[in-house]
C-alpha positions as a Markdown table, in Angstrom:
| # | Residue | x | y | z |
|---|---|---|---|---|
| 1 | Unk | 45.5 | -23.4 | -0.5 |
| 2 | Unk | 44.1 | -24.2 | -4.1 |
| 3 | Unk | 40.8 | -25.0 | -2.3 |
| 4 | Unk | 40.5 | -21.6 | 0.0 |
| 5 | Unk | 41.5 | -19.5 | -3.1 |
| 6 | Unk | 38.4 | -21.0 | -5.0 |
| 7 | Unk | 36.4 | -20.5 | -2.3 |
| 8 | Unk | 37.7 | -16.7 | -1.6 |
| 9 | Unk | 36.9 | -15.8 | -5.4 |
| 10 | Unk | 33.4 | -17.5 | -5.3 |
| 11 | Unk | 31.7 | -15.2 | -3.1 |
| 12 | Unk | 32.4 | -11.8 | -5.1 |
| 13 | Unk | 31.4 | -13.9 | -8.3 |
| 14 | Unk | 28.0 | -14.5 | -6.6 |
| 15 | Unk | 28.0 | -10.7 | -6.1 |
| 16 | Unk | 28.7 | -9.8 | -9.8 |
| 17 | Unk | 26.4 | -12.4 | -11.0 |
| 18 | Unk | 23.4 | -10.3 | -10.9 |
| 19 | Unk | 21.3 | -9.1 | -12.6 |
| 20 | Unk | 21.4 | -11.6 | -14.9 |
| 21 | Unk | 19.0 | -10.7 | -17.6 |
| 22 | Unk | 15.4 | -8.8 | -17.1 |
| 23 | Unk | 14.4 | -7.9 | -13.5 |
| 24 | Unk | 10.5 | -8.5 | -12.7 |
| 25 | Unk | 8.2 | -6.3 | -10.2 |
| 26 | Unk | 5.0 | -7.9 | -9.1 |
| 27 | Unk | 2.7 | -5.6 | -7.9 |
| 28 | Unk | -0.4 | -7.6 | -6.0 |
| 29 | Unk | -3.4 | -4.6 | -6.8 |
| 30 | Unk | -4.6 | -3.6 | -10.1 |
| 31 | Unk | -3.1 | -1.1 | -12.4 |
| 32 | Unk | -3.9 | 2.5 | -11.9 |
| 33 | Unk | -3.9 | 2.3 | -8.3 |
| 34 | Unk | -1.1 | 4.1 | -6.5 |
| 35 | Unk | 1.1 | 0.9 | -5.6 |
| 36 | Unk | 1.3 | 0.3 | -9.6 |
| 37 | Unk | 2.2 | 4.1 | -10.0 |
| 38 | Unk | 4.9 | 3.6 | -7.6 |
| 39 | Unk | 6.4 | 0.5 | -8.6 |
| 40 | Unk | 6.0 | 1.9 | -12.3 |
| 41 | Unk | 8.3 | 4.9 | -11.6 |
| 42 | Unk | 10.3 | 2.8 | -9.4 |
| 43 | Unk | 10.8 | 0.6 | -12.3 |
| 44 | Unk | 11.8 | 2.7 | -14.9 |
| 45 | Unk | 14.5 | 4.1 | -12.9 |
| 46 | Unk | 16.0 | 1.0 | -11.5 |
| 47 | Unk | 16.3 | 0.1 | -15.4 |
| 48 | Unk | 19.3 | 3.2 | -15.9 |
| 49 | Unk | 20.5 | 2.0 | -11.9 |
| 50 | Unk | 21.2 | -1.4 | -13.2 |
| 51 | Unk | 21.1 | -1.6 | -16.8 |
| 52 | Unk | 18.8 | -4.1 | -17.3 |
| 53 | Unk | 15.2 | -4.1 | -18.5 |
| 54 | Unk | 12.7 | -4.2 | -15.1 |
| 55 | Unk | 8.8 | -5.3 | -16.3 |
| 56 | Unk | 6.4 | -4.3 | -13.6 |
| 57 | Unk | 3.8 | -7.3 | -13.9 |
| 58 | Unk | 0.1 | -6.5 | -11.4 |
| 59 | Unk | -0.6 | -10.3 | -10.3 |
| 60 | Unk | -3.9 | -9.3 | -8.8 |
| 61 | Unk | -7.0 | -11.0 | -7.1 |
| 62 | Unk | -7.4 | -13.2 | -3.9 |
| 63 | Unk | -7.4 | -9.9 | -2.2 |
| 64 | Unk | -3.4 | -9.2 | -2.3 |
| 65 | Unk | -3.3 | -12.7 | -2.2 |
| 66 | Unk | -2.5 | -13.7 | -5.4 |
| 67 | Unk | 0.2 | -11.5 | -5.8 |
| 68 | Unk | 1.9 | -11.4 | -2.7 |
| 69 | Unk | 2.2 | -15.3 | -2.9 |
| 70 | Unk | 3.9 | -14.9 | -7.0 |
| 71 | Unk | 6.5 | -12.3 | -4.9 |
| 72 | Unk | 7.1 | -15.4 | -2.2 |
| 73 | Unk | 7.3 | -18.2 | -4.7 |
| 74 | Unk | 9.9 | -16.8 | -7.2 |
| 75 | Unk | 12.9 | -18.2 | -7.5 |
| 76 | Unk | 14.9 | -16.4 | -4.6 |
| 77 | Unk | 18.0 | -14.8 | -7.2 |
| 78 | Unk | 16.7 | -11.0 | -7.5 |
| 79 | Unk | 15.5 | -11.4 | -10.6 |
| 80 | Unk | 12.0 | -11.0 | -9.5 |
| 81 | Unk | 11.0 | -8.7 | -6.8 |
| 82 | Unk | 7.7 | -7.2 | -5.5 |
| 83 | Unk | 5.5 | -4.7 | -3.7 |
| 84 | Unk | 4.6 | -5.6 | -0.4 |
| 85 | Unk | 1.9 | -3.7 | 1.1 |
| 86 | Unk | -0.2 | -3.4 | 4.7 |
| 87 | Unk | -2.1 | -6.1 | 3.7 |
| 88 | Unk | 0.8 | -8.6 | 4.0 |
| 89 | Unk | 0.0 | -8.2 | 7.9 |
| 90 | Unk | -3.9 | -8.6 | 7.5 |
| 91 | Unk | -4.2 | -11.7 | 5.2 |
| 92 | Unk | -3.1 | -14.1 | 7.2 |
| 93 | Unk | -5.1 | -12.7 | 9.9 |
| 94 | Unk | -8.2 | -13.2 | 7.9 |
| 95 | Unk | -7.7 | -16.8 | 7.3 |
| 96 | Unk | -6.7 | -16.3 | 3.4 |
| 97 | Unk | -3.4 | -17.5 | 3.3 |
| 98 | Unk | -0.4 | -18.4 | 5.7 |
| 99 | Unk | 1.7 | -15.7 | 4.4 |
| 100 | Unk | 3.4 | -13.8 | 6.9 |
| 101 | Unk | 6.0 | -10.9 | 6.2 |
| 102 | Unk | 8.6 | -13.8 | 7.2 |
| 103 | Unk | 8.1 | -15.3 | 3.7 |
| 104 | Unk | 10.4 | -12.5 | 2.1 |
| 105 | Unk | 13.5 | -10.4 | 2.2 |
| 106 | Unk | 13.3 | -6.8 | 2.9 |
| 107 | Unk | 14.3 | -4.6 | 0.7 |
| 108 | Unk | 12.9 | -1.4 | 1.4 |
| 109 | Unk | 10.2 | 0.6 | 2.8 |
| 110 | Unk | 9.5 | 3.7 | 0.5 |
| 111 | Unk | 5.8 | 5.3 | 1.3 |
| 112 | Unk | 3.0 | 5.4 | 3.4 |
| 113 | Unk | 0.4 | 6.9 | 3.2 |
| 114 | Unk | -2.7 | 8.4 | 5.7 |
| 115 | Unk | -6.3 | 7.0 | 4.1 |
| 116 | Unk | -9.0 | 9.6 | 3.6 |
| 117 | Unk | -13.1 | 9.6 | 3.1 |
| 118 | Unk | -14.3 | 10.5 | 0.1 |
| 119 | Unk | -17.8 | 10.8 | -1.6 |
| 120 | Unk | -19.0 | 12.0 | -5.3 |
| 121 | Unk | -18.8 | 15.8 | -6.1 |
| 122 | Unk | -22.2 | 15.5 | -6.2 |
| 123 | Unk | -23.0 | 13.9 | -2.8 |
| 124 | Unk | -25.3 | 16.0 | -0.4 |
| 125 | Unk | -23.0 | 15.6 | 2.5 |
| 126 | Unk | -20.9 | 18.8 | 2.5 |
| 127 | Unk | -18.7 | 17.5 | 5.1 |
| 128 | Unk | -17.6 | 14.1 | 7.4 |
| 129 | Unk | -20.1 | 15.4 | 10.2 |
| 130 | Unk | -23.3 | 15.3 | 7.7 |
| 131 | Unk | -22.0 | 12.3 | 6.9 |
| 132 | Unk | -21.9 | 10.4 | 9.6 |
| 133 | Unk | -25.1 | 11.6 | 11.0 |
| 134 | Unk | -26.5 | 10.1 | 8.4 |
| 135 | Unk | -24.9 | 6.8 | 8.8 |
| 136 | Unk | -25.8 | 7.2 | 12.7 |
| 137 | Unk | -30.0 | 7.0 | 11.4 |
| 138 | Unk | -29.2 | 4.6 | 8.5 |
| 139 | Unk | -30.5 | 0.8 | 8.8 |
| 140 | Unk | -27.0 | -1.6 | 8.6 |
| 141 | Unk | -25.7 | -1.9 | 5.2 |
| 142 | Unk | -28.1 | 0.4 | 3.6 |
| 143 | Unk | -25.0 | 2.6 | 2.8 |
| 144 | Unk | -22.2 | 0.9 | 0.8 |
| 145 | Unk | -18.1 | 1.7 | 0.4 |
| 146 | Unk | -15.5 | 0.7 | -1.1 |
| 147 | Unk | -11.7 | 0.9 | -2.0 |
| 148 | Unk | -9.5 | -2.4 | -1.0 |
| 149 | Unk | -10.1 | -5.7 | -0.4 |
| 150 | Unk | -11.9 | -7.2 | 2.5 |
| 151 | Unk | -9.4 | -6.6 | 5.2 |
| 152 | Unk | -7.5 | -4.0 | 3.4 |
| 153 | Unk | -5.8 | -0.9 | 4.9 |
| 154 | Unk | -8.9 | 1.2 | 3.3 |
| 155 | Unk | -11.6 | -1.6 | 4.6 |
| 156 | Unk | -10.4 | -1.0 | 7.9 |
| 157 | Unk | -9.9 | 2.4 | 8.1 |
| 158 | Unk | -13.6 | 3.0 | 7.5 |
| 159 | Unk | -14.7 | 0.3 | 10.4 |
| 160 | Unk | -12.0 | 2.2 | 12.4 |
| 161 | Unk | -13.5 | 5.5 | 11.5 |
| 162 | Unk | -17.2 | 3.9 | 12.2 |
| 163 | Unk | -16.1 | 2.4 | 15.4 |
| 164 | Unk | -14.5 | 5.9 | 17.0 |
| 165 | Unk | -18.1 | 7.6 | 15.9 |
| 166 | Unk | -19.7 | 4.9 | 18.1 |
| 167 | Unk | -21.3 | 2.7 | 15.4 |
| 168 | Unk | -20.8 | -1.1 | 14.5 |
| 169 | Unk | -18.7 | -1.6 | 11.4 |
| 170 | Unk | -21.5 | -3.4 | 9.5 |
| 171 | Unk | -23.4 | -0.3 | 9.2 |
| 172 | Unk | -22.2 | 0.2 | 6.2 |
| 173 | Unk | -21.4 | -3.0 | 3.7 |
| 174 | Unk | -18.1 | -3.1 | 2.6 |
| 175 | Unk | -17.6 | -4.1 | -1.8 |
| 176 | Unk | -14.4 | -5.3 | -1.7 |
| 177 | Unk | -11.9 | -4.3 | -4.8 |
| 178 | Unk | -8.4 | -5.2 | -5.8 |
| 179 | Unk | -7.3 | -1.8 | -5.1 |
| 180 | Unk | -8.2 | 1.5 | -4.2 |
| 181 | Unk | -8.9 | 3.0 | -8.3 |
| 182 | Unk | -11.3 | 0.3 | -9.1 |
| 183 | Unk | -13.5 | 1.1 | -5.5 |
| 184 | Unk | -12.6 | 4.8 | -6.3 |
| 185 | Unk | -14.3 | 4.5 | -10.0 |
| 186 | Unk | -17.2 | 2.6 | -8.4 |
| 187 | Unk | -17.8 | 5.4 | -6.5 |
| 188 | Unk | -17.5 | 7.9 | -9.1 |
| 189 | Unk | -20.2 | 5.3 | -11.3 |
| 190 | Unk | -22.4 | 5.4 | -8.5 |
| 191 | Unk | -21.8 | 2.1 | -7.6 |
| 192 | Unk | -21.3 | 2.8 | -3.7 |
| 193 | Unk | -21.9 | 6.2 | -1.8 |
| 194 | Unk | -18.6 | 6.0 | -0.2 |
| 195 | Unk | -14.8 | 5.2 | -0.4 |
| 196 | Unk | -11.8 | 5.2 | 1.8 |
| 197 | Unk | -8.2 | 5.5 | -0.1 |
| 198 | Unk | -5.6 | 7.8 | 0.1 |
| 199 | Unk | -5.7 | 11.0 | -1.7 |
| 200 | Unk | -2.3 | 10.5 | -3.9 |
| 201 | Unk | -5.1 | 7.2 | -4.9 |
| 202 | Unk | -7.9 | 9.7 | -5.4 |
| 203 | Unk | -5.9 | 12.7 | -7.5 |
| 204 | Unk | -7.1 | 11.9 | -11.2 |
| 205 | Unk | -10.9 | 11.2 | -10.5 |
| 206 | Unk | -10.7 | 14.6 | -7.9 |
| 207 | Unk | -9.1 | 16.6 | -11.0 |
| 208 | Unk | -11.6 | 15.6 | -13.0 |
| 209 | Unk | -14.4 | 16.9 | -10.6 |
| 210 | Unk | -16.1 | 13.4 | -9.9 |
| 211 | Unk | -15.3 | 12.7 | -6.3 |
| 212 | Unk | -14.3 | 14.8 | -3.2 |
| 213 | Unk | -12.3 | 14.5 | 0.5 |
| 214 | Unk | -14.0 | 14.9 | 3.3 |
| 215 | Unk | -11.7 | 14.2 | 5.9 |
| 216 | Unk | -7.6 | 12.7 | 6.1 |
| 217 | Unk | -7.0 | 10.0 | 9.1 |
| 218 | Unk | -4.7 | 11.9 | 9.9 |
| 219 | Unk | -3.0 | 13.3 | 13.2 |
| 220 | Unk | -2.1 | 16.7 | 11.1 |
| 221 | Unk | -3.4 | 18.2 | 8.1 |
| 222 | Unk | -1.4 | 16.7 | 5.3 |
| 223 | Unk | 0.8 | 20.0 | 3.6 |
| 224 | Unk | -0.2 | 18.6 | 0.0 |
| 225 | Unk | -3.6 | 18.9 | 0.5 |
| 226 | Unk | -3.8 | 22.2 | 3.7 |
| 227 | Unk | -7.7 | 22.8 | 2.7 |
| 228 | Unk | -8.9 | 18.5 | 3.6 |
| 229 | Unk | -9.4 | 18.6 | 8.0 |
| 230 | Unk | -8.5 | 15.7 | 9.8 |
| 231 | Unk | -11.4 | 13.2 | 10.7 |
| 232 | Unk | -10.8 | 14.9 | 14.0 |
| 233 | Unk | -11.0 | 18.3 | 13.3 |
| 234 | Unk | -14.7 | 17.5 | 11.3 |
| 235 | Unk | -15.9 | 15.1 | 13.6 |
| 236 | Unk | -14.6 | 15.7 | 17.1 |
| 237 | Unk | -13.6 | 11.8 | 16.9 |
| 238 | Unk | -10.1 | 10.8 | 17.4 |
| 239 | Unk | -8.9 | 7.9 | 14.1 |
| 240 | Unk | -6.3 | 7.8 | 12.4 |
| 241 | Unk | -4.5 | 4.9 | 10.1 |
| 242 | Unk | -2.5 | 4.9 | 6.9 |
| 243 | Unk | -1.5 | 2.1 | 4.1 |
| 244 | Unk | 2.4 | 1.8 | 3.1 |
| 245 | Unk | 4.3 | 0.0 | 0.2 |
| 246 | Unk | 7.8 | -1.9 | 0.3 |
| 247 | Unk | 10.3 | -3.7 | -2.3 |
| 248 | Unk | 10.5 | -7.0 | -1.5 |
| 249 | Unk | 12.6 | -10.5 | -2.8 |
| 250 | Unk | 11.9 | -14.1 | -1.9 |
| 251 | Unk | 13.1 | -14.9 | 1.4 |
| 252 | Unk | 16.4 | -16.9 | 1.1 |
| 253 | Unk | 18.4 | -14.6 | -1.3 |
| 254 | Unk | 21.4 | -14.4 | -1.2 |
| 255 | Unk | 22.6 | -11.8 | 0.9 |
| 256 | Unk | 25.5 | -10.1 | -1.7 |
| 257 | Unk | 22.2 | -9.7 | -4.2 |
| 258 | Unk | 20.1 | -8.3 | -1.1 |
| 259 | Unk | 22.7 | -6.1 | -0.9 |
| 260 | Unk | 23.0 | -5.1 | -4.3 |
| 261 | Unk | 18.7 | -4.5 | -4.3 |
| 262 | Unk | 19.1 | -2.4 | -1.1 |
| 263 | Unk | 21.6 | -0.5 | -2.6 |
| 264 | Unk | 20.4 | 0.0 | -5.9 |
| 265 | Unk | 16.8 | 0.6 | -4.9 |
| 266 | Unk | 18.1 | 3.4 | -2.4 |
| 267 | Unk | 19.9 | 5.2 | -4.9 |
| 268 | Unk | 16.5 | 5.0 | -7.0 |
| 269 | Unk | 14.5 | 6.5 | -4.4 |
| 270 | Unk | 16.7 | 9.6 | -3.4 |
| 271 | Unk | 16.8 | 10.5 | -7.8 |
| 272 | Unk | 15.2 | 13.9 | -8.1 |
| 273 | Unk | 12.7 | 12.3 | -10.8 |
| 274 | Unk | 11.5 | 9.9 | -8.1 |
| 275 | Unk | 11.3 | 12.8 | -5.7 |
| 276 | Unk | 9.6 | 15.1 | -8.3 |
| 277 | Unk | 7.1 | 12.7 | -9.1 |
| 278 | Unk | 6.0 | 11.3 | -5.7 |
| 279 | Unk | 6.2 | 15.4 | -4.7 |
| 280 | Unk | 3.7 | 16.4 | -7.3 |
| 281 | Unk | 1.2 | 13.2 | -6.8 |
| 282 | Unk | 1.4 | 14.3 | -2.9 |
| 283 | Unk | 2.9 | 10.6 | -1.9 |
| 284 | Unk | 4.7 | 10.5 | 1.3 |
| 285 | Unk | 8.6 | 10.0 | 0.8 |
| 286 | Unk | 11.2 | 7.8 | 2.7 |
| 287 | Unk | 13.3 | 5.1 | 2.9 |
| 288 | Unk | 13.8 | 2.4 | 5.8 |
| 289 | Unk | 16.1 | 0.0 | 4.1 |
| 290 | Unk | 16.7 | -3.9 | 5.2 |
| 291 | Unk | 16.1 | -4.8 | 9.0 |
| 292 | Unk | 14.8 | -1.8 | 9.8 |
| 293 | Unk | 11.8 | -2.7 | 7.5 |
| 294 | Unk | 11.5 | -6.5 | 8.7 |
| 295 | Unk | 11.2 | -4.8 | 12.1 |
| 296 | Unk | 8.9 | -2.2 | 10.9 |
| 297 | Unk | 6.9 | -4.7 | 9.0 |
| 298 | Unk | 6.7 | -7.2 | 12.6 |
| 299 | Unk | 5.4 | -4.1 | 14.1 |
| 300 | Unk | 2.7 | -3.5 | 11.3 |
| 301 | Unk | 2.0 | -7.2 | 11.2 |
| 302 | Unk | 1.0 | -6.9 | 15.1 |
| 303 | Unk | -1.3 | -4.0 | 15.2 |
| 304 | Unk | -3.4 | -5.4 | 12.6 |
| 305 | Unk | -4.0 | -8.1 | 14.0 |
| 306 | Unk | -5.2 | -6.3 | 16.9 |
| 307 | Unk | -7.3 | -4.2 | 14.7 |
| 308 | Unk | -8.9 | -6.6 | 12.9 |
| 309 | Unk | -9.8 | -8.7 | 16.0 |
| 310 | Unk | -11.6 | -5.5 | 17.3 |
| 311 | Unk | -13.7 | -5.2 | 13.9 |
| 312 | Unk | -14.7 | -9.1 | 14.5 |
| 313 | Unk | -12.5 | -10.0 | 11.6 |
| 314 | Unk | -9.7 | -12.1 | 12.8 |
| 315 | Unk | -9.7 | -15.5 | 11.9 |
């Protein structure tokens, strides 16, 4: 009796425990892009949810790799969490790493996003048409984008977009970047002619009159932004694909502290500040919580890899 009674009280302790001290966020892109602004606001209001400090940390390079492995490799307690993104599916696909979606905990899916086409304000294509009709006379790789990393949600929605117009995806060369803001300032620099990221990615360097939509892959007209077509509607060609962003813990936590996360991250994403700033900043809102996101994640995990073995990228 002695025996079940300690057992009976150990499971609520293991509940209570946590947090226990300062909460970590790894974000696997640079800073500046829109997962970092996310997990940033994210942050700040998980601190008053849980009354602990939470330090957003960006663990970047290898392509997503880097950081989505530091998410995977903490200690599996709560007390560092992490950003999963698209790329999670994609990586593994590519042959840089064996991490699979399997390798964490889901916590919660909050955004996603459609990609968009963008060139400098100063570009002489008015539109996505001009555009691609002067990819269509262009010599391979004489026109160069940017905006993720090789394999990225934004790397493949311009080979998608360049496949449904009927051209080979090396016609233009890809510059792979840890993130959509550094490809986006390389375009504004003049670095590349091109980028693909989504437009919540693109708002400070469109504010500031240095680079311009063209087209949304997007089924509909996004209601933040009614004046940017679809690639449809400006092209006549059907494409359309979109990044998204998850908390995540180490697979193996315990399930009282999953718990705990789910909740606590929940009640974070439904605050009106969170609302108000993702509403303003024209990021898509929602929240598919626990096995709902493993299972949405599968799913994602499974059409890239389709994708990417029609671009010729699989590994």
């Amino acid at each position: 009796a002695t025996a079940a009674f300690a057992m009976a009280g150990t499971a609520p302790a293991m509940a209570q425990d946590w947090p226990d001290g300062p909460v970590t966020i790894i974000v696997p892109w640079s800073s500046g892009g829109g997962t970092d602004a996310t997990a940033r606001m994210i942050g700040t209001l998980l601190e008053d949810e849980i009354g602990v400090p939470v330090n957003v940390v960006n663990r970047t390079g290898g392509s997503g790799v880097i950081g989505h492995t530091a998410i995977a490799d903490a200690d599996a307690d709560g007390q560092t969490i992490g950003v999963a993104t698209l790329e999670i599916g994609s990586m593994h696909t590519l042959g840089l790493t064996d991490l699979t979606y399997e390798a964490y905990a889901p916590i919660g899916l909050y955004n996603s996003d459609p990609a968009a086409l963008f060139v400098r304000s100063n570009s002489d294509y008015e539109d996505a048409a001009a555009l691609l009709a002067a990819l269509e006379g262009a010599e391979d790789r004489a026109f160069k984008a940017s905006g993720s990393a090789q394999g990225g949600v934004n790397h493949l929605a311009l080979a998608g977009m360049l496949l449904a117009a009927g051209m080979p995806p090396e016609r233009v060369a890809w510059v792979p970047s840890e993130g959509a803001a550094p490809g986006l300032q390389d375009l504004a620099a003049g670095g590349v002619e091109i980028a693909t990221a989504s437009l919540p990615e693109a708002a400070a360097l469109m504010d500031a009159g240095l680079i311009r939509p063209l087209a949304v892959f997007a089924a509909d007209r996004l209601e933040s932004a009614p004046d940017v077509p679809t690639f449809e509607e400006a092209t006549g060609n059907t494409f359309a694909l979109g990044s998204w962003r998850g908390i995540v813990a180490p697979a193996g936590i315990h399930e009282d502290v999953q718990s705990q996360l789910i909740e606590a991250v929940g009640a974070v994403v439904e605050h009106p500040d969170y609302l108000a700033f993702m509403n303003d900043r024209g990021y898509a809102t929602q929240w598919t919580p626990g096995a709902e996101f493993e299972s949405f994640m599968e799913q994602s995990d499974a059409a890239l890899a389709d994708s990417l073995a029609a671009v010729g990228l699989a590994k």
